[in-house]
CSV table of C-alpha atoms and ligand atoms in Angstrom, one decimal:
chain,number,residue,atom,x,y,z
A,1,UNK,CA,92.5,35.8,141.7
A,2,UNK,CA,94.0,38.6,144.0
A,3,UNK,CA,91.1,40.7,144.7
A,4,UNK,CA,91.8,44.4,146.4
A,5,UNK,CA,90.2,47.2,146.6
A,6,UNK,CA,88.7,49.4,143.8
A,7,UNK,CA,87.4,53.1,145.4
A,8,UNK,CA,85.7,55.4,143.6
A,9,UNK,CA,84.2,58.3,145.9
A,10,UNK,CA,82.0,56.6,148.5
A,11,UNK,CA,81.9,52.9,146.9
A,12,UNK,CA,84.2,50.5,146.5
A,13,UNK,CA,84.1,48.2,142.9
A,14,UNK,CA,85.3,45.1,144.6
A,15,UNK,CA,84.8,42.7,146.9
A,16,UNK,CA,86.9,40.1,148.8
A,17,UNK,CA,84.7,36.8,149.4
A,18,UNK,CA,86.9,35.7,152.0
A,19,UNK,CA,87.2,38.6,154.1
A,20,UNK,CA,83.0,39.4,153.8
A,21,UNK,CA,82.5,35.2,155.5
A,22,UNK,CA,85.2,36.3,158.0
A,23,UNK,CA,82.8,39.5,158.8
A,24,UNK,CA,79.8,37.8,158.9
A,25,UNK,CA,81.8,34.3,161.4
A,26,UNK,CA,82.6,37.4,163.8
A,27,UNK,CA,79.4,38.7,163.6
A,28,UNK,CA,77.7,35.2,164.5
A,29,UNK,CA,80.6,34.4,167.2
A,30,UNK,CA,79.5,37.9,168.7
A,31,UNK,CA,75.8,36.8,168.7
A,32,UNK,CA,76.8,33.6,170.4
A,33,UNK,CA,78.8,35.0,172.7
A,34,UNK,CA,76.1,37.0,173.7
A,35,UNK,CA,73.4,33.9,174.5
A,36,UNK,CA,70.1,32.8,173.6
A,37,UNK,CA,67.4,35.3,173.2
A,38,UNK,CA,64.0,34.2,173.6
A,39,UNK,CA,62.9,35.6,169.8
A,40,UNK,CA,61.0,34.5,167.1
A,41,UNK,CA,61.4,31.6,165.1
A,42,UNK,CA,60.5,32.3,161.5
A,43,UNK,CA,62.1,35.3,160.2
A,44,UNK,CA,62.2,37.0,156.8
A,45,UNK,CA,64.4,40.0,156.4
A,46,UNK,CA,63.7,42.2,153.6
A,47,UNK,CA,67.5,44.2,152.9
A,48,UNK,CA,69.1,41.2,154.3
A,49,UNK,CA,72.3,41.1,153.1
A,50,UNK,CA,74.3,44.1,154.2
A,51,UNK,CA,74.4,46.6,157.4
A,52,UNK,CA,71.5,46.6,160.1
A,53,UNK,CA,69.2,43.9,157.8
A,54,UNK,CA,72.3,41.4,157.9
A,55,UNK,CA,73.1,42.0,161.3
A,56,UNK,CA,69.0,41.1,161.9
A,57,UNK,CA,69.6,37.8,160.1
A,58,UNK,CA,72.5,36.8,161.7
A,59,UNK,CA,70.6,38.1,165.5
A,60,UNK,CA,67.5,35.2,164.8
A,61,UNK,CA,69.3,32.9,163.3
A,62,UNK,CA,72.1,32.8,166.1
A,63,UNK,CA,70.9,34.4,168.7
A,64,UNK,CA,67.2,32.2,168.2
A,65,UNK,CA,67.4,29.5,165.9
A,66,UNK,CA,65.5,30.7,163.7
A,67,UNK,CA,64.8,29.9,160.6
A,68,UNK,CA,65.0,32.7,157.9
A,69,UNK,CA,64.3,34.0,154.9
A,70,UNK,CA,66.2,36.6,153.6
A,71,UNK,CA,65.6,39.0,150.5
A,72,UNK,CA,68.5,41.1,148.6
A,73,UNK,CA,69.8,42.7,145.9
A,74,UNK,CA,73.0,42.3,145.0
A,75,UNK,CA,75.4,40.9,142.0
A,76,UNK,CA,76.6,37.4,142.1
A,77,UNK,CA,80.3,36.6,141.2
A,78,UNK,CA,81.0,36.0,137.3
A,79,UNK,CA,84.3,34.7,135.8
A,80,UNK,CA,86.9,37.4,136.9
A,81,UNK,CA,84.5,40.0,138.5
A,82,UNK,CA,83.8,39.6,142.2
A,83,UNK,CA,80.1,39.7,143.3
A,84,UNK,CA,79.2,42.4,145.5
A,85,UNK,CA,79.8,42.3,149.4
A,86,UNK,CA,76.3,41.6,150.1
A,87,UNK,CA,75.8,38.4,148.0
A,88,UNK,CA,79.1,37.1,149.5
A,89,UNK,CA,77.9,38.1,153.0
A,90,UNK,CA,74.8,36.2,152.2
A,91,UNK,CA,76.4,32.9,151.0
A,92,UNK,CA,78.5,32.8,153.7
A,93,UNK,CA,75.6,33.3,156.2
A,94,UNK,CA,73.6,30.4,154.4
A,95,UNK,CA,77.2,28.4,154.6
A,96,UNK,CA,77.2,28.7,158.6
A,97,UNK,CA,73.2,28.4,159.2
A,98,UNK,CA,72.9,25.4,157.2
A,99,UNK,CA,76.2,24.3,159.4
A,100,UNK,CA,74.0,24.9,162.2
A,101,UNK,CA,71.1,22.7,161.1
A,102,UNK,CA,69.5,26.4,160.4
A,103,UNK,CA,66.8,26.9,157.6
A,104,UNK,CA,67.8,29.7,155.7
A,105,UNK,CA,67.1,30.4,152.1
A,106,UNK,CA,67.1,33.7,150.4
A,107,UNK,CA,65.8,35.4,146.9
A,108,UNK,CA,68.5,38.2,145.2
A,109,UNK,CA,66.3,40.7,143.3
A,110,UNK,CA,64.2,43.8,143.7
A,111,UNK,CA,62.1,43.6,146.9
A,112,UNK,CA,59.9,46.5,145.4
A,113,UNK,CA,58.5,44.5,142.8
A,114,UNK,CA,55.5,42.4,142.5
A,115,UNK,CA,57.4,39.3,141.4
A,116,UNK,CA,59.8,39.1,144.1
A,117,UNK,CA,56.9,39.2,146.9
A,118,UNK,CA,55.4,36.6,145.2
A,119,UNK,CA,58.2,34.5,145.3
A,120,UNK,CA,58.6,35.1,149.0
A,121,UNK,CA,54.9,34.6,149.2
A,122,UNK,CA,55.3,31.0,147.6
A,123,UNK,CA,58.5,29.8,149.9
A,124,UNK,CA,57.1,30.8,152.7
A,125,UNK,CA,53.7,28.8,152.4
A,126,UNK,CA,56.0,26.0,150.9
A,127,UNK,CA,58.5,25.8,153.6
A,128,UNK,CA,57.7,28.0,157.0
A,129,UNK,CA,53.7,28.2,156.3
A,130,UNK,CA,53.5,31.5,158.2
A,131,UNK,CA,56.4,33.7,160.1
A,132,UNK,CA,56.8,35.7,163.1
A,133,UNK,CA,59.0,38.5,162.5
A,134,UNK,CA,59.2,40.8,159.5
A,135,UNK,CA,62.5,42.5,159.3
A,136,UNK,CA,62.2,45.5,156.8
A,137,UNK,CA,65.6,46.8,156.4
A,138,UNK,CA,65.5,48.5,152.4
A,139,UNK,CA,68.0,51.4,151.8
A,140,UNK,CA,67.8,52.2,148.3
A,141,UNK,CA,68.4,55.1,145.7
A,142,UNK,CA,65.9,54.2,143.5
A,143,UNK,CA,62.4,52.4,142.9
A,144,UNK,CA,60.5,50.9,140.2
A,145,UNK,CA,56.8,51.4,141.5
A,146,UNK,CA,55.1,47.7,141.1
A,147,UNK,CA,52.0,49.3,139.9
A,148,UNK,CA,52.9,51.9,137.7
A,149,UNK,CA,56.3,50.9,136.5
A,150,UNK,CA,58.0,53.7,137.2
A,151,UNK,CA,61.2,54.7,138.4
A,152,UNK,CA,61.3,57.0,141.4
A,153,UNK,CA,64.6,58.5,142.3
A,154,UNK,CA,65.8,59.5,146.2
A,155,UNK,CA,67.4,62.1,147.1
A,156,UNK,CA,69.6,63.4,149.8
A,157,UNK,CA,69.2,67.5,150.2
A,158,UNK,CA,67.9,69.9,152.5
A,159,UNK,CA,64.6,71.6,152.6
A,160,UNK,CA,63.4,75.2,152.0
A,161,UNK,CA,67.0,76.3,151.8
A,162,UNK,CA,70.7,76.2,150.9
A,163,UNK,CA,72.4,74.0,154.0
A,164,UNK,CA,76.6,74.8,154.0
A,165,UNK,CA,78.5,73.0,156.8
A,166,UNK,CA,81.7,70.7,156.9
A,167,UNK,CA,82.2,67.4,155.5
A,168,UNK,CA,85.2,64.9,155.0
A,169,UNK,CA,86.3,63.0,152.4
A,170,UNK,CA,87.2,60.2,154.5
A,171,UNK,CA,89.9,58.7,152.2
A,172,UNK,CA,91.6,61.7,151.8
A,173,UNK,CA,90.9,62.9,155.4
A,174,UNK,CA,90.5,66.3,153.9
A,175,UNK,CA,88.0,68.5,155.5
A,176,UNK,CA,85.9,71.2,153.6
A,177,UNK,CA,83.0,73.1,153.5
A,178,UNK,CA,79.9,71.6,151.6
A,179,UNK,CA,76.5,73.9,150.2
A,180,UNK,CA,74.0,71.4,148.8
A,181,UNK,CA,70.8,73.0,147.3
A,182,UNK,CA,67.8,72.2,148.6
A,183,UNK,CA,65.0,70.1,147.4
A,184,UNK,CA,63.3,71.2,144.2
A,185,UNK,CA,60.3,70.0,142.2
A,186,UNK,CA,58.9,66.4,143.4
A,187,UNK,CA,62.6,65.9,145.0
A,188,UNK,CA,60.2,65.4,148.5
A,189,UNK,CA,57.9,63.2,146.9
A,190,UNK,CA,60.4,61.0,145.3
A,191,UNK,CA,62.3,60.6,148.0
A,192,UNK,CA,59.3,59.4,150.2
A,193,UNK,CA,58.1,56.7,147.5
A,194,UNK,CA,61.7,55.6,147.9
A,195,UNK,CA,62.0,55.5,151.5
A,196,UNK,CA,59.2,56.3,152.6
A,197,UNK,CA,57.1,53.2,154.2
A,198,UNK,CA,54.3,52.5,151.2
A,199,UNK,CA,56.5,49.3,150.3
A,200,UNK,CA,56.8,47.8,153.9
A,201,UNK,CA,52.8,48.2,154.1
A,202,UNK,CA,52.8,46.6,150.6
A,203,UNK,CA,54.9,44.0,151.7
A,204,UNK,CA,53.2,43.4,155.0
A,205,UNK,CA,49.6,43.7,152.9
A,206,UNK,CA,50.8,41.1,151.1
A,207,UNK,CA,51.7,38.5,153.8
A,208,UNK,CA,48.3,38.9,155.5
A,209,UNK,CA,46.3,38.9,152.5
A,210,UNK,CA,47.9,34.9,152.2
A,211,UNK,CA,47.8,34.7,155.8
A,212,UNK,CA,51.3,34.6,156.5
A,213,UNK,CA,51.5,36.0,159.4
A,214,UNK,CA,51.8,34.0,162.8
A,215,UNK,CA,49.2,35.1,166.0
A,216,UNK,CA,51.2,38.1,167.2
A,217,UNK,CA,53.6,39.0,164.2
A,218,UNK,CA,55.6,41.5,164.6
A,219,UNK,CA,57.1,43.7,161.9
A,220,UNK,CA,60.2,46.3,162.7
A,221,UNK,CA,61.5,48.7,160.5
A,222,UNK,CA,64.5,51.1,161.0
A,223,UNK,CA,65.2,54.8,161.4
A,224,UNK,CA,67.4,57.6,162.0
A,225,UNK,CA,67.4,60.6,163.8
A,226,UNK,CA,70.7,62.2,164.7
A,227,UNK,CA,72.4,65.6,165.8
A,228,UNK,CA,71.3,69.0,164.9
A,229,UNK,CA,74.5,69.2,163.1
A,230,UNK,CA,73.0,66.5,160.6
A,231,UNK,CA,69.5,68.0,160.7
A,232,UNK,CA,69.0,70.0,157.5
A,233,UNK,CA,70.5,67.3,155.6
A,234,UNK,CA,69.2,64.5,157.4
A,235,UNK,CA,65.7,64.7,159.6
A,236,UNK,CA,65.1,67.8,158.2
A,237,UNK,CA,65.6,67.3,154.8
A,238,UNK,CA,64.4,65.0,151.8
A,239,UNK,CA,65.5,61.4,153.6
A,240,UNK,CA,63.5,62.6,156.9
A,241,UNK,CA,60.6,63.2,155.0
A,242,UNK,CA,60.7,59.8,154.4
A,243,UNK,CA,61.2,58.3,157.7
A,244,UNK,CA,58.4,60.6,158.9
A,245,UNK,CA,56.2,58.3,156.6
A,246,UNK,CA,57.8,55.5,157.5
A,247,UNK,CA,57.2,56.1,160.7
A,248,UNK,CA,53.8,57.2,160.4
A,249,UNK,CA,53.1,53.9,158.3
A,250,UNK,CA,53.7,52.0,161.4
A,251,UNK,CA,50.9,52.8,162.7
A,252,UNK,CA,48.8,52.1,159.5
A,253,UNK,CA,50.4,48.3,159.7
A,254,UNK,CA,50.1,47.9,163.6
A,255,UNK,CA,46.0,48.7,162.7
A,256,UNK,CA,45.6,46.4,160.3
A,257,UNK,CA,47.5,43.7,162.1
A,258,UNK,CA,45.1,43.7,165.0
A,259,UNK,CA,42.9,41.3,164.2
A,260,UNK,CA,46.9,39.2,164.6
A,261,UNK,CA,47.4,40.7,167.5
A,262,UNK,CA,50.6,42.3,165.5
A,263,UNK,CA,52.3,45.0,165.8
A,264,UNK,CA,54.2,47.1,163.4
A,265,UNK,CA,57.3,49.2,165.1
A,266,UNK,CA,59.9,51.6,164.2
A,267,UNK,CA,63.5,51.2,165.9
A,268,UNK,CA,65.4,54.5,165.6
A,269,UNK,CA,69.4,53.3,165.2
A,270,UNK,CA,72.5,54.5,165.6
A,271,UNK,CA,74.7,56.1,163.0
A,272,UNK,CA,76.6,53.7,161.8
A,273,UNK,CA,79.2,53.2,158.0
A,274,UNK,CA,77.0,51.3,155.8
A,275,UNK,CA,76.5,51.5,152.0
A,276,UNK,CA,73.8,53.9,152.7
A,277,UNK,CA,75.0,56.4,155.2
A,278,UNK,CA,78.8,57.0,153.1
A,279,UNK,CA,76.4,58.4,150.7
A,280,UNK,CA,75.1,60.9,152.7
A,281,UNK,CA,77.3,64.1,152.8
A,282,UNK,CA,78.4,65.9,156.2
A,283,UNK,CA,77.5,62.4,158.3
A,284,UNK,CA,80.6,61.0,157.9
A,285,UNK,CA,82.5,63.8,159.7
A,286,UNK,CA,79.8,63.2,162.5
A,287,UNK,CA,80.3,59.6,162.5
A,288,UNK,CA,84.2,60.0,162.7
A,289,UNK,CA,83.8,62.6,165.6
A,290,UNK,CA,81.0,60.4,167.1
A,291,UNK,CA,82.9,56.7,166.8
A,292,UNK,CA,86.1,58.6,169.0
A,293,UNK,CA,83.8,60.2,171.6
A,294,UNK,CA,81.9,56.6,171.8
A,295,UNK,CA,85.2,54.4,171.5
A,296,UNK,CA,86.8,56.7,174.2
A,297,UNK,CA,83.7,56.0,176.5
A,298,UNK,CA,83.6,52.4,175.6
A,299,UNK,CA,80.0,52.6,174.5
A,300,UNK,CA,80.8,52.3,170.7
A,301,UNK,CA,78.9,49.4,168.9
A,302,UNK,CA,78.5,48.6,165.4
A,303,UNK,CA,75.4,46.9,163.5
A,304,UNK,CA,75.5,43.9,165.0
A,305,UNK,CA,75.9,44.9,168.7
A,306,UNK,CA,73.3,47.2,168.2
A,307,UNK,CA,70.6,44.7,166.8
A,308,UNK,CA,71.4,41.9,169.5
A,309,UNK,CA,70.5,44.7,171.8
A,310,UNK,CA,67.4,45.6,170.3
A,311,UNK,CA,66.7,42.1,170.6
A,312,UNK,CA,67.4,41.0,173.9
A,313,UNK,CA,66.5,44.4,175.5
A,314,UNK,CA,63.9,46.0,173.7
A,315,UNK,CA,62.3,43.2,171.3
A,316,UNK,CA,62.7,40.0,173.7
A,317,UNK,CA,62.7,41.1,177.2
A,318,UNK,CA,59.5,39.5,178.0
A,319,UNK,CA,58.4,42.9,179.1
A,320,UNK,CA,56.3,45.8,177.4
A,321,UNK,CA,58.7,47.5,174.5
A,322,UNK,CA,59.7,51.0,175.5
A,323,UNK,CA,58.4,53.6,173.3
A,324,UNK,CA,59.4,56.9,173.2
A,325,UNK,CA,57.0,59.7,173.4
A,326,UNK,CA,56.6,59.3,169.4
A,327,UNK,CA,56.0,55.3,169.6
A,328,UNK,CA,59.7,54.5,168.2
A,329,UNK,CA,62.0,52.2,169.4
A,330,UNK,CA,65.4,53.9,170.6
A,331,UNK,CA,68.5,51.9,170.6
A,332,UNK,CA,70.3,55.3,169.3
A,333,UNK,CA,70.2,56.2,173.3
A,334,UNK,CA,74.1,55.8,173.3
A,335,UNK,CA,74.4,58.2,170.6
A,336,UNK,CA,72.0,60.5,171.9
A,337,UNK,CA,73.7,60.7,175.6
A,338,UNK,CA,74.0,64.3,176.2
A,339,UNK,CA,77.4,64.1,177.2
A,340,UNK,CA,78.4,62.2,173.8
A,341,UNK,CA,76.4,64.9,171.7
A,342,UNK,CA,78.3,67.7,173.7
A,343,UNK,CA,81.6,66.3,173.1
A,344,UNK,CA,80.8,65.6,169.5
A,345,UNK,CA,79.5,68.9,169.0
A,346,UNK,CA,82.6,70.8,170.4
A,347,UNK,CA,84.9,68.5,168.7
A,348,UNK,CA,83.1,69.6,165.4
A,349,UNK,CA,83.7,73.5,166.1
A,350,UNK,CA,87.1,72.8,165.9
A,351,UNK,CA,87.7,70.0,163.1
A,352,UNK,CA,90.1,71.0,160.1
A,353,UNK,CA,91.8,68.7,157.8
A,354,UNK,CA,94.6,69.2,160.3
A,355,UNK,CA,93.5,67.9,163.3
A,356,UNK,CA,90.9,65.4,162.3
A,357,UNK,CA,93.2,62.2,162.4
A,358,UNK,CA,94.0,63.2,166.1
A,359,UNK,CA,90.5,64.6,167.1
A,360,UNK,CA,88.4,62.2,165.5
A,361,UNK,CA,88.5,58.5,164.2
A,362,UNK,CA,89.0,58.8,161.0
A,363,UNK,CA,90.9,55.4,161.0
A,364,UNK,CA,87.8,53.8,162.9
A,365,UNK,CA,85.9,55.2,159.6
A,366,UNK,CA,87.7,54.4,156.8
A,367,UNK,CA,88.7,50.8,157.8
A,368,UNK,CA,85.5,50.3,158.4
A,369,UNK,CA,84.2,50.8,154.8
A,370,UNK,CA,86.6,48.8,153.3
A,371,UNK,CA,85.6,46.0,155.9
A,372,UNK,CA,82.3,46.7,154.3
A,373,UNK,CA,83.2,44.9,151.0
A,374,UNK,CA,85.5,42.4,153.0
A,375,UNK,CA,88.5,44.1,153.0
A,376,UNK,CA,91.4,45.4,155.7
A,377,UNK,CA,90.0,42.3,158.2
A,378,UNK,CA,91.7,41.4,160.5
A,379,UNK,CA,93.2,37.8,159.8
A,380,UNK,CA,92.8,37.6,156.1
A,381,UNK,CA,95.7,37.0,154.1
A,382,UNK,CA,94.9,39.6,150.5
A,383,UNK,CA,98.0,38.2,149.2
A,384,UNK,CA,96.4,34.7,148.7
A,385,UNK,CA,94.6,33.4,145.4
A,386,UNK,CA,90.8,33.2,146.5
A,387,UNK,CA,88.7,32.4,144.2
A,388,UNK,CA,85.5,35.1,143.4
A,389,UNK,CA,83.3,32.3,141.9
A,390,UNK,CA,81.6,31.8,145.3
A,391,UNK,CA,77.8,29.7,144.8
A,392,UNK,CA,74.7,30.4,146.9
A,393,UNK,CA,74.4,27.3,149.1
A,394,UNK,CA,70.8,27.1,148.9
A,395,UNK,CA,70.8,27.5,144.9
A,396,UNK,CA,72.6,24.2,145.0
B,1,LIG,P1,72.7,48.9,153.7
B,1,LIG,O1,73.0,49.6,152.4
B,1,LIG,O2,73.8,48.3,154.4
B,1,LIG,O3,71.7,47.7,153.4
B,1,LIG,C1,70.6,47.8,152.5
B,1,LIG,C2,70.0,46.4,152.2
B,1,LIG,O4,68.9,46.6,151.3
B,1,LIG,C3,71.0,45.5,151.4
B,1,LIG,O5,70.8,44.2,151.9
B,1,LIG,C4,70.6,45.6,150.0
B,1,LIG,O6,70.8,44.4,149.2
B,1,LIG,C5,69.1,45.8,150.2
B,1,LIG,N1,68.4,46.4,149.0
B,1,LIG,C6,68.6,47.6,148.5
B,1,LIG,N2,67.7,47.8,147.5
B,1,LIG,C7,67.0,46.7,147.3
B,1,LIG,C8,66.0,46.3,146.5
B,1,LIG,N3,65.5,47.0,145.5
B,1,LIG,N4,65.5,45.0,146.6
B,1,LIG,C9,66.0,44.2,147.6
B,1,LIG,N5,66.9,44.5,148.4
B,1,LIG,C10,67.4,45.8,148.3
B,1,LIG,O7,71.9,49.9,154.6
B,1,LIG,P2,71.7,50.1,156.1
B,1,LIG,O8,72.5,51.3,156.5
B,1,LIG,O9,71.8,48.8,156.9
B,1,LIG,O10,70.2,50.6,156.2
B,1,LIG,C11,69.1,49.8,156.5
B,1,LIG,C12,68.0,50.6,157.2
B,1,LIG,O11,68.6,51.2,158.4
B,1,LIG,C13,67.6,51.9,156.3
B,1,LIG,O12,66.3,52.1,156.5
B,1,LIG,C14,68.4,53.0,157.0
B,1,LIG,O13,67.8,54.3,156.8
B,1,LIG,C15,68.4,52.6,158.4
B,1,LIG,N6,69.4,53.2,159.3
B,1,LIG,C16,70.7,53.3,158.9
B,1,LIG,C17,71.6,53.9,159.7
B,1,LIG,C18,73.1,54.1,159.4
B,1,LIG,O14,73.7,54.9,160.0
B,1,LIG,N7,73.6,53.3,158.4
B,1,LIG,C19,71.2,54.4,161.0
B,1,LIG,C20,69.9,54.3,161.4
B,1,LIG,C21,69.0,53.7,160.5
């Protein structure tokens, strides 16, 4: 069939199987290009499939040789419908690392239930026996709680009061001005048992309780910190709440890992277009303003640029991590360059519908969401049948 794109508001309905394995052979040429890095060698990745999880995957397997084990949750192709970007990423990352005589085998349901960590638990003590690096790499809108069944909502708003700034509608390029209402009732809670880090400590609970773990595990999960400009709405508001805990629970895990020698850690990332962060109002103004300033400076990376450097100079250097004063992981430093964040934030005083095409990257933004679900890349030809039935090469 002739897939294109189907956009409604900040998702797109479709996906284009050839142009998501094209996404993910640039992301393992760039991982190649970038040599070995002296990592771990059994991996599982938990929010494998898309964004800063993939980008993980692709960083072992290529950048390592690792084996890996990745966990998803995403829609397979049927007859006529397309599958959703992430299970085409994923099949075509199984594709290339069994090419590559690489072990990788994934599971496609909902990490935050009991079931699917079993299943995990049972591959990995059938085929790796224990592994060395947890990847935990969830963003999700909702959660099932395993225990009480159920269903905890998240939520993206401010705290304590009303927060109005700008925000884009990055297909339209219109700029407006955006009021969202701040948290009410157990919005807070919600939104930490969501995002929060309860389900990396269950998941990590779980894989030292069957002792899983290798001598010196190490578990990272990911964060986000930002500008003031994002800060009601971001690590001020409901979502920060959640990273706080997330972060905090790092800390929790690192404890109990001890008796491993493990050690639980938080990396703080860049803003980057994902699934996740189109959803968040007023940050993709910021990341338009913020991919120009970047690009112009040559210091703009995307997912996976950013994760080989966490690797190779944070992760793998053979060294003690760096920690800032909070015990995080920063590989947002780029972002957070004073001189980046100045120029951002004057750029932003001035953006209107108007000028935004010229004083931002508007382009940079929007062609990278459709990339996102395989479209606008560079080298496919849309015009040609491809067919959307596309099977999980380890289901085989
Ligand atoms: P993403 O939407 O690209 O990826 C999310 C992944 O989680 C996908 O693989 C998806 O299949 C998986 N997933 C979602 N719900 C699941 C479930 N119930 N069970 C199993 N898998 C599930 O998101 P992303 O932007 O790469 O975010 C990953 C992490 O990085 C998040 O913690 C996010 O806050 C953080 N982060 C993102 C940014 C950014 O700008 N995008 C910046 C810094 C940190």
């Amino acid at each position: 069939m002739i897939i294109e794109p189907r956009t409604r508001g900040f998702i797109c309905l479709t996906s284009h199987p050839t142009g998501c394995e094209q996404n993910v052979k640039n992301q393992i040429e760039y991982v190649k290009s970038k040599g070995e890095i002296e990592g771990a060698k059994k991996v599982l990745v938990i929010g494998s499939s898309t964004g800063f999880g993939l980008a993980s995957r692709i960083t072992s397997a290529f950048g390592s040789d690792a084996a890996t084990i990745g966990v998803f949750f995403d829609k397979p192709s049927t007859e006529g419908r397309p599958g959703s970007p992430g299970y085409y990423n994923t099949a075509a990352f199984e594709k290339e690392a069994h090419k590559a005589g690489l072990y990788a085998k994934s599971i496609n349901g909902d990490a935050f239930s009991n079931e699917i960590k079993q299943q995990v638990v049972d591959l990995i003590k059938k085929d790796l026996g224990q592994v060395d690096l947890v990847i935990y790499s969830l963003a999700s809108p909702v959660r099932t709680h395993p225990d009480s069944g159920k269903r905890f909502k998240s939520v993206l708003k401010p705290i304590g009061e009303v927060f109005t700034n700008k925000t884009v509608d990055f297909h339209t390029g219109n700029v407006s001005e955006i009021s969202i209402n701040p948290a009410e009732g157990e919005d807070i809670e919600n939104t930490v048992t969501v995002m929060g880090g309860e389900d990396w400590k269950m998941w990590m609970d779980a894989l030292k309780a069957e002792n899983l773990l290798s001598e010196g595990a190490t578990t990272v999960a990911y964060s986000y910190i930002g500008p003031d400009v994002t800060k009601p709405v971001y690590r001020n508001g409901t979502i920060g709440a959640a990273k706080d805990h997330l972060e905090a629970t790092a800390f929790e895990i690192t404890d109990e890992l001890k008796s491993i020698g493990g050690k639980a850690y938080v990396s703080v990332n860049k803003a980057l277009v994902t699934q996740a962060s189109s959803a968040i109002p007023v940050i993709p103004l910021y990341i338009s303003l913020l991919y120009k300033v970047m690009k112009e400076k040559g210091i703009h990376e995307g997912c996976i640029e950013q994760i080989q450097r966490l690797y190779s100079e944070r992760l793998y250097t053979g060294e003690e991590i760096p920690l800032d004063e909070k015990g995080r992981i920063r590989i947002d430093d780029w972002e957070m360059y004073e001189d980046v964040q100045e120029e951002v934030m004057e750029l932003w005083k001035t953006a209107t519908t108007e000028n935004l095409s010229e004083i931002g990257d508007l382009e940079g933004y929007s062609n990278d969401f459709y990339n996102l679900f395989g479209f606008k890349v560079p080298g496919v030809d849309y015009d040609k049948d491809v067919n959307e039935m596309v099977a999980m090469p380890s289901e085989k």
